[in-house]
Short mmCIF file of C-alpha atoms in Angstrom, two decimals:
data_model
loop_
_atom_site.label_atom_id
_atom_site.label_comp_id
_atom_site.label_asym_id
_atom_site.label_seq_id
_atom_site.Cartn_x
_atom_site.Cartn_y
_atom_site.Cartn_z
CA UNK N 837 -16.27 12.95 -8.43
CA UNK N 838 -13.46 14.50 -10.49
CA UNK N 839 -14.72 14.92 -14.10
CA UNK N 840 -12.24 13.79 -16.74
CA UNK N 841 -11.09 16.50 -19.11
CA UNK N 842 -9.95 16.30 -22.70
CA UNK N 843 -12.48 13.81 -24.11
CA UNK N 844 -15.67 15.85 -24.46
CA UNK N 845 -17.64 14.62 -27.48
CA UNK N 846 -15.22 11.72 -28.10
CA UNK N 847 -15.70 7.99 -27.60
CA UNK N 848 -13.66 6.39 -24.80
CA UNK N 849 -13.70 2.68 -23.97
CA UNK N 850 -13.30 1.28 -20.44
CA UNK N 851 -12.10 -2.29 -19.95
CA UNK N 852 -12.82 -3.76 -16.50
CA UNK N 853 -15.81 -2.72 -14.40
CA UNK N 854 -14.70 -3.15 -10.81
CA UNK N 855 -14.40 -0.14 -8.50
CA UNK N 856 -11.87 1.85 -10.52
CA UNK N 857 -13.46 1.03 -13.88
CA UNK N 858 -16.92 2.15 -12.85
CA UNK N 859 -15.54 5.33 -11.30
CA UNK N 860 -13.64 6.04 -14.54
CA UNK N 861 -16.80 5.52 -16.60
CA UNK N 862 -18.76 7.94 -14.42
CA UNK N 863 -15.99 10.56 -14.45
CA UNK N 864 -15.57 10.33 -18.22
CA UNK N 865 -19.30 10.78 -18.71
CA UNK N 866 -19.27 13.76 -16.35
CA UNK N 867 -16.57 15.29 -18.53
CA UNK N 868 -18.70 14.94 -21.67
CA UNK N 869 -17.19 11.79 -23.17
CA UNK N 870 -19.21 9.07 -24.88
CA UNK N 871 -18.31 6.01 -22.82
CA UNK N 872 -18.52 2.35 -23.82
CA UNK N 873 -17.53 -0.36 -21.35
CA UNK N 874 -16.80 -4.06 -21.12
CA UNK N 875 -15.88 -6.65 -18.52
CA UNK N 876 -15.22 -10.35 -19.10
CA UNK N 877 -17.41 -11.21 -16.11
CA UNK N 878 -21.16 -11.41 -16.65
CA UNK N 879 -21.96 -10.30 -13.09
CA UNK N 880 -19.78 -7.19 -13.42
CA UNK N 881 -21.48 -6.33 -16.72
CA UNK N 882 -24.92 -6.77 -15.15
CA UNK N 883 -24.02 -4.52 -12.21
CA UNK N 884 -22.69 -1.84 -14.55
CA UNK N 885 -25.72 -2.06 -16.82
CA UNK N 886 -27.96 -1.58 -13.79
CA UNK N 887 -26.17 1.75 -13.24
CA UNK N 888 -26.90 2.79 -16.81
CA UNK N 889 -23.39 2.19 -18.12
CA UNK N 890 -23.27 1.55 -21.86
CA UNK N 891 -21.84 -1.85 -22.77
CA UNK N 892 -19.98 -2.89 -25.90
CA UNK N 893 -18.16 -6.17 -26.45
CA UNK N 894 -14.71 -4.71 -27.03
CA UNK N 895 -13.41 -8.05 -28.24
CA UNK N 896 -15.54 -8.01 -31.39
CA UNK N 897 -13.91 -7.01 -34.69
CA UNK N 898 -14.28 -3.28 -35.25
CA UNK N 899 -15.34 -2.58 -31.64
CA UNK N 900 -12.46 -0.12 -31.18
CA UNK N 901 -13.14 1.83 -34.38
CA UNK N 902 -13.47 5.52 -33.54
CA UNK N 903 -12.31 5.02 -29.94
CA UNK N 904 -10.07 7.85 -28.71
CA UNK N 905 -8.55 5.90 -25.79
CA UNK N 906 -8.85 2.60 -23.94
CA UNK N 907 -8.94 2.93 -20.14
CA UNK N 908 -7.69 -0.30 -18.57
CA UNK N 909 -8.43 -1.40 -15.01
CA UNK N 910 -5.31 -2.21 -12.91
CA UNK N 911 -5.81 -5.97 -12.69
CA UNK N 912 -5.83 -6.47 -16.46
CA UNK N 913 -2.40 -7.31 -17.97
CA UNK N 914 -1.23 -5.22 -20.90
CA UNK N 915 2.27 -6.60 -21.48
CA UNK N 916 3.33 -9.49 -19.21
CA UNK N 917 2.74 -12.38 -18.97
CA UNK N 918 0.57 -11.64 -22.05
CA UNK N 919 -1.67 -8.70 -22.93
CA UNK N 920 -5.41 -9.08 -22.65
CA UNK N 921 -6.88 -9.61 -26.16
CA UNK N 922 -8.67 -6.25 -26.10
CA UNK N 923 -5.47 -4.51 -25.04
CA UNK N 924 -3.58 -6.29 -27.82
CA UNK N 925 -6.21 -5.16 -30.33
CA UNK N 926 -5.95 -1.56 -29.10
CA UNK N 927 -2.17 -1.59 -29.39
CA UNK N 928 -2.41 -3.01 -32.92
CA UNK N 929 -4.92 -0.33 -33.89
CA UNK N 930 -2.89 2.51 -32.35
CA UNK N 931 -5.52 3.30 -29.70
CA UNK N 932 -3.81 5.00 -26.71
CA UNK N 933 -3.95 3.23 -23.35
CA UNK N 934 -4.41 4.88 -19.96
CA UNK N 935 -5.94 4.13 -16.58
CA UNK N 936 -7.90 5.95 -13.90
CA UNK N 937 -4.74 7.24 -12.20
CA UNK N 938 -3.51 8.85 -15.41
CA UNK N 939 -6.93 10.43 -15.97
CA UNK N 940 -6.92 11.70 -12.38
CA UNK N 941 -3.61 13.53 -12.69
CA UNK N 942 -4.42 14.96 -16.12
CA UNK N 943 -7.83 16.23 -14.93
CA UNK N 944 -7.25 17.37 -11.34
CA UNK N 945 -5.91 20.90 -11.80
CA UNK N 946 -8.32 23.81 -11.86
CA UNK N 947 -7.68 27.38 -13.14
CA UNK N 948 -9.13 28.67 -9.85
CA UNK N 949 -6.17 27.18 -7.99
CA UNK N 950 -4.03 30.11 -9.18
CA UNK N 951 -6.07 32.45 -6.97
CA UNK N 952 -5.71 30.28 -3.86
CA UNK N 953 -3.25 31.15 -1.09
CA UNK N 954 -2.73 27.42 -0.53
CA UNK N 955 -3.60 25.32 -3.61
CA UNK N 956 -4.45 21.63 -3.16
CA UNK N 957 -1.61 19.13 -3.07
CA UNK N 958 -1.30 15.43 -3.85
CA UNK N 959 0.79 12.90 -1.93
CA UNK N 960 1.34 9.57 -3.73
CA UNK N 961 2.79 6.56 -1.91
CA UNK N 962 4.14 3.35 -3.42
CA UNK N 963 6.40 0.43 -2.49
CA UNK N 964 6.11 -3.29 -1.84
CA UNK N 965 5.31 -3.28 1.88
CA UNK N 966 3.97 -0.61 4.18
CA UNK N 967 2.35 1.63 1.59
CA UNK N 968 -1.19 1.12 2.93
CA UNK N 969 -0.16 1.82 6.53
CA UNK N 970 1.91 4.84 5.45
CA UNK N 971 -0.99 6.20 3.40
CA UNK N 972 -3.45 5.78 6.26
CA UNK N 973 -0.95 7.26 8.70
CA UNK N 974 -0.34 10.38 6.57
CA UNK N 975 -4.09 10.82 6.22
CA UNK N 976 -4.51 10.41 9.99
CA UNK N 977 -1.77 12.94 10.79
CA UNK N 978 -3.21 15.55 8.44
CA UNK N 979 -6.75 15.02 9.72
CA UNK N 980 -5.61 15.27 13.32
CA UNK N 981 -3.71 18.46 12.48
CA UNK N 982 -6.90 19.99 11.03
CA UNK N 983 -5.91 19.84 7.37
CA UNK N 984 -8.72 18.97 4.92
CA UNK N 985 -7.71 15.66 3.39
CA UNK N 986 -8.99 12.69 1.39
CA UNK N 987 -7.52 9.21 0.99
CA UNK N 988 -7.87 7.02 -2.07
CA UNK N 989 -6.28 4.95 -4.82
CA UNK N 990 -5.45 1.42 -3.83
CA UNK N 991 -7.03 2.08 -0.43
CA UNK N 992 -10.30 3.83 0.32
CA UNK N 993 -12.03 5.47 -2.62
CA UNK N 994 -11.09 5.25 -6.30
CA UNK N 995 -9.05 8.24 -7.43
CA UNK N 996 -11.75 9.61 -9.75
CA UNK N 997 -14.41 9.07 -7.09
CA UNK N 998 -12.76 11.63 -4.80
CA UNK N 999 -14.23 15.10 -4.37
CA UNK N 1000 -12.55 18.04 -6.13
CA UNK N 1001 -10.19 19.45 -3.48
CA UNK N 1002 -10.45 22.98 -2.14
CA UNK N 1003 -8.11 25.52 -0.58
CA UNK N 1004 -5.34 23.91 1.49
CA UNK N 1005 -6.61 20.39 0.88
CA UNK N 1006 -4.37 17.35 0.51
CA UNK N 1007 -5.20 14.17 -1.39
CA UNK N 1008 -3.25 11.13 -0.14
CA UNK N 1009 -3.03 8.22 -2.58
CA UNK N 1010 -1.72 4.69 -2.28
CA UNK N 1011 -0.61 3.57 -5.73
CA UNK N 1012 0.35 0.00 -6.66
CA UNK N 1013 2.72 -1.01 -9.42
CA UNK N 1014 -0.33 -2.09 -11.43
CA UNK N 1015 -1.70 1.45 -11.21
CA UNK N 1016 1.60 3.17 -11.92
CA UNK N 1017 2.86 1.21 -14.91
CA UNK N 1018 0.15 2.37 -17.33
CA UNK N 1019 -0.72 5.90 -16.13
CA UNK N 1020 0.12 8.49 -18.79
CA UNK N 1021 0.28 11.33 -16.25
CA UNK N 1022 1.92 11.14 -12.80
CA UNK N 1023 2.45 14.54 -11.17
CA UNK N 1024 2.19 14.33 -7.36
CA UNK N 1025 3.55 17.13 -5.20
CA UNK N 1026 5.09 14.63 -2.77
CA UNK N 1027 5.98 11.06 -3.80
CA UNK N 1028 6.97 8.26 -1.42
CA UNK N 1029 8.87 5.01 -2.04
CA UNK N 1030 8.79 2.71 1.00
CA UNK N 1031 10.78 -0.39 -0.05
CA UNK N 1032 10.96 -3.17 -2.62
CA UNK N 1033 10.65 -6.94 -2.29
CA UNK N 1034 9.79 -9.59 -4.91
CA UNK N 1035 6.09 -9.55 -5.81
CA UNK N 1036 3.95 -9.61 -8.97
CA UNK N 1037 7.03 -10.62 -10.96
CA UNK N 1038 5.05 -12.42 -13.65
CA UNK N 1039 3.06 -9.24 -14.28
CA UNK N 1040 6.20 -7.09 -14.63
CA UNK N 1041 8.58 -9.51 -16.33
CA UNK N 1042 10.91 -9.74 -13.32
CA UNK N 1043 12.34 -7.50 -10.60
CA UNK N 1044 13.67 -4.96 -13.07
CA UNK N 1045 10.23 -4.38 -14.55
CA UNK N 1046 8.67 -4.28 -11.08
CA UNK N 1047 11.11 -1.60 -9.90
CA UNK N 1048 10.65 0.31 -13.17
CA UNK N 1049 6.89 0.46 -12.56
CA UNK N 1050 7.46 1.92 -9.07
CA UNK N 1051 10.10 4.33 -10.36
CA UNK N 1052 7.63 5.88 -12.84
CA UNK N 1053 6.04 7.78 -9.95
CA UNK N 1054 9.26 9.81 -9.67
CA UNK N 1055 10.31 9.93 -13.32
CA UNK N 1056 7.20 10.87 -15.30
CA UNK N 1057 6.44 14.26 -13.80
CA UNK N 1058 9.00 14.86 -11.09
CA UNK N 1059 7.53 15.52 -7.63
CA UNK N 1060 8.47 18.66 -5.72
CA UNK N 1061 9.54 16.45 -2.82
CA UNK N 1062 10.55 12.76 -2.79
CA UNK N 1063 10.53 10.63 0.36
CA UNK N 1064 12.67 7.55 -0.25
CA UNK N 1065 13.25 4.50 1.94
CA UNK N 1066 16.97 3.77 1.62
CA UNK N 1067 17.30 0.49 3.51
CA UNK N 1068 17.62 -1.40 0.20
CA UNK N 1069 19.76 -0.94 -2.91
CA UNK N 1070 16.81 0.13 -5.06
CA UNK N 1071 15.90 2.93 -2.67
CA UNK N 1072 19.47 4.16 -2.42
CA UNK N 1073 19.73 4.08 -6.21
CA UNK N 1074 16.48 6.04 -6.60
CA UNK N 1075 17.49 8.67 -4.03
CA UNK N 1076 20.84 9.04 -5.77
CA UNK N 1077 19.16 9.54 -9.13
CA UNK N 1078 16.78 12.19 -7.83
CA UNK N 1079 19.17 14.28 -5.72
CA UNK N 1080 21.30 16.91 -7.45
CA UNK N 1081 23.76 16.89 -4.54
CA UNK N 1082 24.14 15.40 -1.06
CA UNK N 1083 22.52 18.50 0.45
CA UNK N 1084 19.54 18.51 -1.95
CA UNK N 1085 16.54 19.07 0.35
CA UNK N 1086 14.05 17.93 -2.27
CA UNK N 1087 14.92 14.32 -1.37
CA UNK N 1088 14.13 13.10 2.15
CA UNK N 1089 15.82 9.80 2.97
CA UNK N 1090 14.13 7.55 5.53
CA UNK N 1091 15.36 4.43 7.30
CA UNK N 1092 14.57 2.01 10.08
CA UNK N 1093 17.76 0.75 11.65
CA UNK N 1094 20.53 3.02 10.34
CA UNK N 1095 21.63 6.54 11.15
CA UNK N 1096 21.29 9.07 8.34
CA UNK N 1097 23.19 12.20 9.29
CA UNK N 1098 24.38 13.60 5.98
CA UNK N 1099 24.17 17.13 4.67
CA UNK N 1100 20.61 16.70 3.38
CA UNK N 1101 17.24 15.92 4.96
CA UNK N 1102 16.60 12.56 6.64
CA UNK N 1103 14.25 10.83 9.05
CA UNK N 1104 15.33 7.56 10.66
CA UNK N 1105 14.41 5.29 13.56
CA UNK N 1106 16.79 3.26 15.72
CA UNK N 1107 15.89 1.24 18.82
CA UNK N 1108 12.41 2.74 18.84
CA UNK N 1109 13.38 6.40 18.58
CA UNK N 1110 12.68 8.56 15.52
CA UNK N 1111 15.04 11.39 14.64
CA UNK N 1112 14.78 14.08 11.97
CA UNK N 1113 18.02 15.59 10.67
CA UNK N 1114 18.60 18.53 8.38
CA UNK N 1115 21.93 19.94 7.22
CA UNK N 1116 23.92 17.77 9.60
CA UNK N 1117 21.98 18.42 12.82
CA UNK N 1118 18.98 16.94 14.57
CA UNK N 1119 15.86 19.13 14.47
CA UNK N 1120 13.18 16.85 15.96
CA UNK N 1121 12.69 13.48 17.67
CA UNK N 1122 9.90 11.14 18.77
CA UNK N 1123 9.68 8.02 20.96
CA UNK N 1124 7.91 5.27 18.99
CA UNK N 1125 8.29 2.44 21.52
CA UNK N 1126 4.88 2.74 23.17
CA UNK N 1127 2.83 3.13 20.00
CA UNK N 1128 0.54 0.08 19.97
CA UNK N 1129 -0.69 0.91 16.47
CA UNK N 1130 2.83 0.83 15.00
CA UNK N 1131 4.69 -2.21 16.39
CA UNK N 1132 8.03 -3.35 15.02
CA UNK N 1133 10.84 -1.93 12.94
CA UNK N 1134 8.85 -2.13 9.70
CA UNK N 1135 6.14 0.10 11.16
CA UNK N 1136 8.81 2.46 12.45
CA UNK N 1137 9.91 2.87 8.83
CA UNK N 1138 6.28 3.66 7.95
CA UNK N 1139 6.24 6.23 10.77
CA UNK N 1140 9.43 7.81 9.42
CA UNK N 1141 7.97 8.10 5.93
CA UNK N 1142 4.73 9.59 7.23
CA UNK N 1143 6.68 12.00 9.46
CA UNK N 1144 8.71 13.14 6.46
CA UNK N 1145 5.59 13.74 4.35
CA UNK N 1146 3.88 15.70 7.12
CA UNK N 1147 6.98 17.83 7.69
CA UNK N 1148 7.22 18.50 3.95
CA UNK N 1149 3.63 19.74 4.15
CA UNK N 1150 4.42 22.04 7.06
CA UNK N 1151 3.01 20.09 10.03
CA UNK N 1152 4.80 20.77 13.33
CA UNK N 1153 6.72 17.93 15.04
CA UNK N 1154 4.59 18.06 18.20
CA UNK N 1155 1.38 17.76 16.16
CA UNK N 1156 2.81 14.75 14.28
CA UNK N 1157 3.86 13.06 17.53
CA UNK N 1158 0.39 13.58 19.02
CA UNK N 1159 -1.21 12.08 15.91
CA UNK N 1160 1.12 9.06 15.95
CA UNK N 1161 0.09 8.34 19.53
CA UNK N 1162 -3.57 8.24 18.47
CA UNK N 1163 -3.12 5.95 15.46
CA UNK N 1164 -4.93 2.66 16.10
CA UNK N 1165 -3.34 0.81 13.21
CA UNK N 1166 -4.69 -0.26 9.86
CA UNK N 1167 -7.04 -3.22 9.72
CA UNK N 1168 -5.30 -6.55 9.10
CA UNK N 1169 -1.84 -4.98 9.14
CA UNK N 1170 -0.36 -5.58 12.58
CA UNK N 1171 -3.53 -4.38 14.30
CA UNK N 1172 -4.07 -5.24 17.95
CA UNK N 1173 -7.68 -6.39 18.15
CA UNK N 1174 -7.93 -7.60 21.76
CA UNK N 1175 -6.10 -8.34 24.98
CA UNK N 1176 -7.44 -11.14 27.16
CA UNK N 1177 -5.91 -12.33 30.42
CA UNK N 1178 -2.63 -10.63 29.59
CA UNK N 1179 -2.44 -12.14 26.08
CA UNK N 1180 -2.40 -9.79 23.09
CA UNK N 1181 -4.11 -10.77 19.84
CA UNK N 1182 -2.68 -9.19 16.67
CA UNK N 1183 -4.18 -9.39 13.16
CA UNK N 1184 -1.60 -9.19 10.37
CA UNK N 1185 -3.62 -11.09 7.78
CA UNK N 1186 -2.08 -8.84 5.10
CA UNK N 1187 1.23 -10.68 5.69
CA UNK N 1188 0.61 -12.84 2.64
CA UNK N 1189 4.26 -13.58 1.85
CA UNK N 1190 7.41 -14.46 3.74
CA UNK N 1191 8.82 -10.92 3.55
CA UNK N 1192 5.76 -9.41 5.24
CA UNK N 1193 5.64 -12.19 7.83
CA UNK N 1194 9.33 -11.62 8.59
CA UNK N 1195 8.57 -8.10 9.81
CA UNK N 1196 5.55 -9.26 11.80
CA UNK N 1197 7.55 -11.98 13.56
CA UNK N 1198 10.32 -9.52 14.36
CA UNK N 1199 7.94 -7.15 16.13
CA UNK N 1200 7.27 -9.32 19.22
CA UNK N 1201 9.28 -11.45 21.64
CA UNK N 1202 6.95 -14.38 22.52
CA UNK N 1203 4.65 -15.36 19.68
CA UNK N 1204 1.91 -17.93 19.28
CA UNK N 1205 2.01 -17.88 15.49
CA UNK N 1206 -1.02 -18.68 13.32
CA UNK N 1207 0.25 -19.34 9.79
CA UNK N 1208 -0.75 -21.07 6.60
CA UNK N 1209 -3.00 -20.82 3.59
CA UNK N 1210 -2.09 -21.09 -0.07
CA UNK N 1211 1.70 -21.17 -0.02
CA UNK N 1212 3.87 -18.96 -2.20
CA UNK N 1213 7.22 -19.94 -3.68
CA UNK N 1214 9.65 -20.96 -0.96
CA UNK N 1215 7.02 -21.23 1.75
CA UNK N 1216 8.38 -20.12 5.13
CA UNK N 1217 11.94 -21.42 4.79
CA UNK N 1218 13.33 -17.87 4.63
CA UNK N 1219 11.74 -17.11 8.02
CA UNK N 1220 13.96 -19.56 9.94
CA UNK N 1221 16.04 -16.78 11.58
CA UNK N 1222 12.82 -15.45 13.15
CA UNK N 1223 11.66 -18.78 14.57
CA UNK N 1224 13.37 -17.94 17.86
CA UNK N 1225 10.51 -15.52 18.54
CA UNK N 1226 7.93 -18.30 18.09
CA UNK N 1227 6.84 -20.19 21.21
CA UNK N 1228 4.60 -22.37 19.05
CA UNK N 1229 3.07 -22.29 15.56
CA UNK N 1230 -0.55 -23.20 14.81
CA UNK N 1231 -0.91 -24.13 11.16
CA UNK N 1232 -4.01 -23.75 9.00
CA UNK N 1233 -5.03 -24.20 5.38
CA UNK N 1234 -3.65 -26.27 2.55
CA UNK N 1235 -0.01 -25.41 3.34
CA UNK N 1236 -0.14 -26.74 6.91
CA UNK N 1237 1.84 -29.93 6.24
CA UNK N 1238 4.44 -28.16 4.10
CA UNK N 1239 4.93 -25.41 6.68
CA UNK N 1240 5.25 -28.01 9.44
CA UNK N 1241 8.11 -29.63 7.54
CA UNK N 1242 9.88 -26.26 7.25
CA UNK N 1243 9.54 -25.37 10.96
CA UNK N 1244 12.18 -27.87 12.03
CA UNK N 1245 12.43 -28.03 15.83
CA UNK N 1246 9.97 -25.16 16.38
CA UNK N 1247 6.93 -26.52 18.28
CA UNK N 1248 3.82 -26.59 16.13
CA UNK N 1249 0.32 -28.01 15.81
CA UNK N 1250 -1.71 -28.85 12.71
CA UNK N 1251 -5.01 -27.07 13.33
CA UNK N 1252 -6.59 -26.84 9.88
CA UNK N 1253 -9.10 -24.08 10.58
CA UNK N 1254 -8.85 -20.62 12.04
CA UNK N 1255 -11.29 -21.46 14.84
CA UNK N 1256 -9.21 -24.44 15.94
CA UNK N 1257 -5.97 -22.45 15.75
CA UNK N 1258 -7.28 -19.49 17.76
CA UNK N 1259 -8.85 -21.74 20.41
CA UNK N 1260 -5.69 -23.80 20.90
CA UNK N 1261 -3.31 -20.82 20.84
CA UNK N 1262 -5.43 -18.96 23.38
CA UNK N 1263 -5.68 -22.00 25.65
CA UNK N 1264 -1.90 -22.49 25.66
CA UNK N 1265 -0.84 -18.83 25.79
CA UNK N 1266 0.64 -17.28 28.92
CA UNK N 1267 0.48 -13.64 30.04
CA UNK N 1268 2.87 -11.61 27.90
CA UNK N 1269 2.44 -13.82 24.85
CA UNK N 1270 1.18 -12.48 21.52
CA UNK N 1271 -1.19 -14.57 19.42
CA UNK N 1272 -0.22 -13.38 15.96
CA UNK N 1273 -2.01 -14.06 12.69
CA UNK N 1274 0.72 -13.58 10.08
CA UNK N 1275 -0.09 -16.31 7.54
CA UNK N 1276 2.91 -15.95 5.16
CA UNK N 1277 0.53 -17.31 2.52
CA UNK N 1278 -2.37 -16.27 0.33
CA UNK N 1279 -5.91 -16.67 1.64
CA UNK N 1280 -7.61 -18.19 -1.38
CA UNK N 1281 -7.71 -21.78 -0.14
CA UNK N 1282 -10.20 -20.89 2.61
CA UNK N 1283 -11.19 -17.22 2.13
CA UNK N 1284 -11.99 -14.86 -0.76
CA UNK N 1285 -9.32 -12.38 0.39
CA UNK N 1286 -7.03 -11.49 3.27
CA UNK N 1287 -9.66 -9.14 4.72
CA UNK N 1288 -12.13 -12.00 5.14
CA UNK N 1289 -9.39 -14.07 6.79
CA UNK N 1290 -8.65 -11.25 9.22
CA UNK N 1291 -12.32 -10.80 10.05
CA UNK N 1292 -12.61 -14.52 10.81
CA UNK N 1293 -9.61 -14.27 13.13
CA UNK N 1294 -11.22 -11.33 14.94
CA UNK N 1295 -14.55 -13.20 15.23
CA UNK N 1296 -12.79 -16.24 16.69
CA UNK N 1297 -10.95 -14.06 19.19
CA UNK N 1298 -14.18 -12.28 20.16
CA UNK N 1299 -15.80 -15.64 20.84
CA UNK N 1300 -13.17 -16.52 23.46
CA UNK N 1301 -14.06 -16.19 27.10
CA UNK N 1302 -12.62 -13.06 28.77
#
């Protein structure tokens, strides 16, 4: 646990008692604060009370009197589409807002770090797609290279639940737009922007607000090194804002698909080969084509970003390449879970929108595609250019009929359930085919979350005869 500083003897309120809220309450208490908490859900309140957390209905008149700050959990809106009533009351009363990420950055430093030869460092990774894989990959590379490291934030442990880092340690954080937009302190040593695609637009008031939330990671404190995906206008804009000149080595540009050979520092992948360039010449390279844990161009971008972070932290190219070869992939994100009779089964349950599914479909040549669930705006119409990779689609969930109408001439079957889809796809697959779960839809019609959907896929595959 990282105790929160600056609130000893003062009352701090915590709104939302899921993982990050409970960790914030514990860390505030450890730092000497008087903590009062609330959650709109009765079960969450009961679980917190069982841990000894003090409860106060923060929606009652006068409940925020004497409160020094309100710590808001990431899922609770504070501006768009409308602020939570407790947040609105805090804003009206002039009570400062923060979240666990802001508390983490304001509390992490230790005076003893000045005496260390290699003080701890923080890597923070954000973006629309690929941030979880990039975070896990950086953590894997550092661990394999023998560097003490912890992973947390939007993946793994809550930021305040991490252990205080020691000499030479690196904390690797995945941070969502929800976590970034409210944090009062953001001071990573290395910050990463993977890419941007439409998501959570109601929460951020549109694409401009969404990008602004991501951009805060680079604007609030100013990282020592910025790793920026430049395959989209927003990334190019951000890199241009951060760099003082074309040769500014504090900005590392990364790409999947285009050569980046300018005067600065870049890492890019083309046709399955990664190249690192500095000052107009290539300094390192790596063959990504055989890496089963990182299939497709989108994962090659993740590999480029992770490579750039590791190089910024002083890891040698050969050590990074060895670590990449041993990366098994992140659960439910393009992870190969089995191969039976020459057919590969890949779980990309995290592909909950068309943009994510686009990358999954582009990673393989002959696909038996399991898709469907609770459709998002536009369905799968935008994926039509990728349908040439699909031998046949097997549709599940409440969007099955709508997706069938959008598939056009692409062969498909209405299967309804995961078990039926897996059984039929496996029965019809030929050696060399990939049975790919990339739903292009939310899971909530049949599952509580995408993880549960992915686990069901894996269980159905395991039940098949070898």
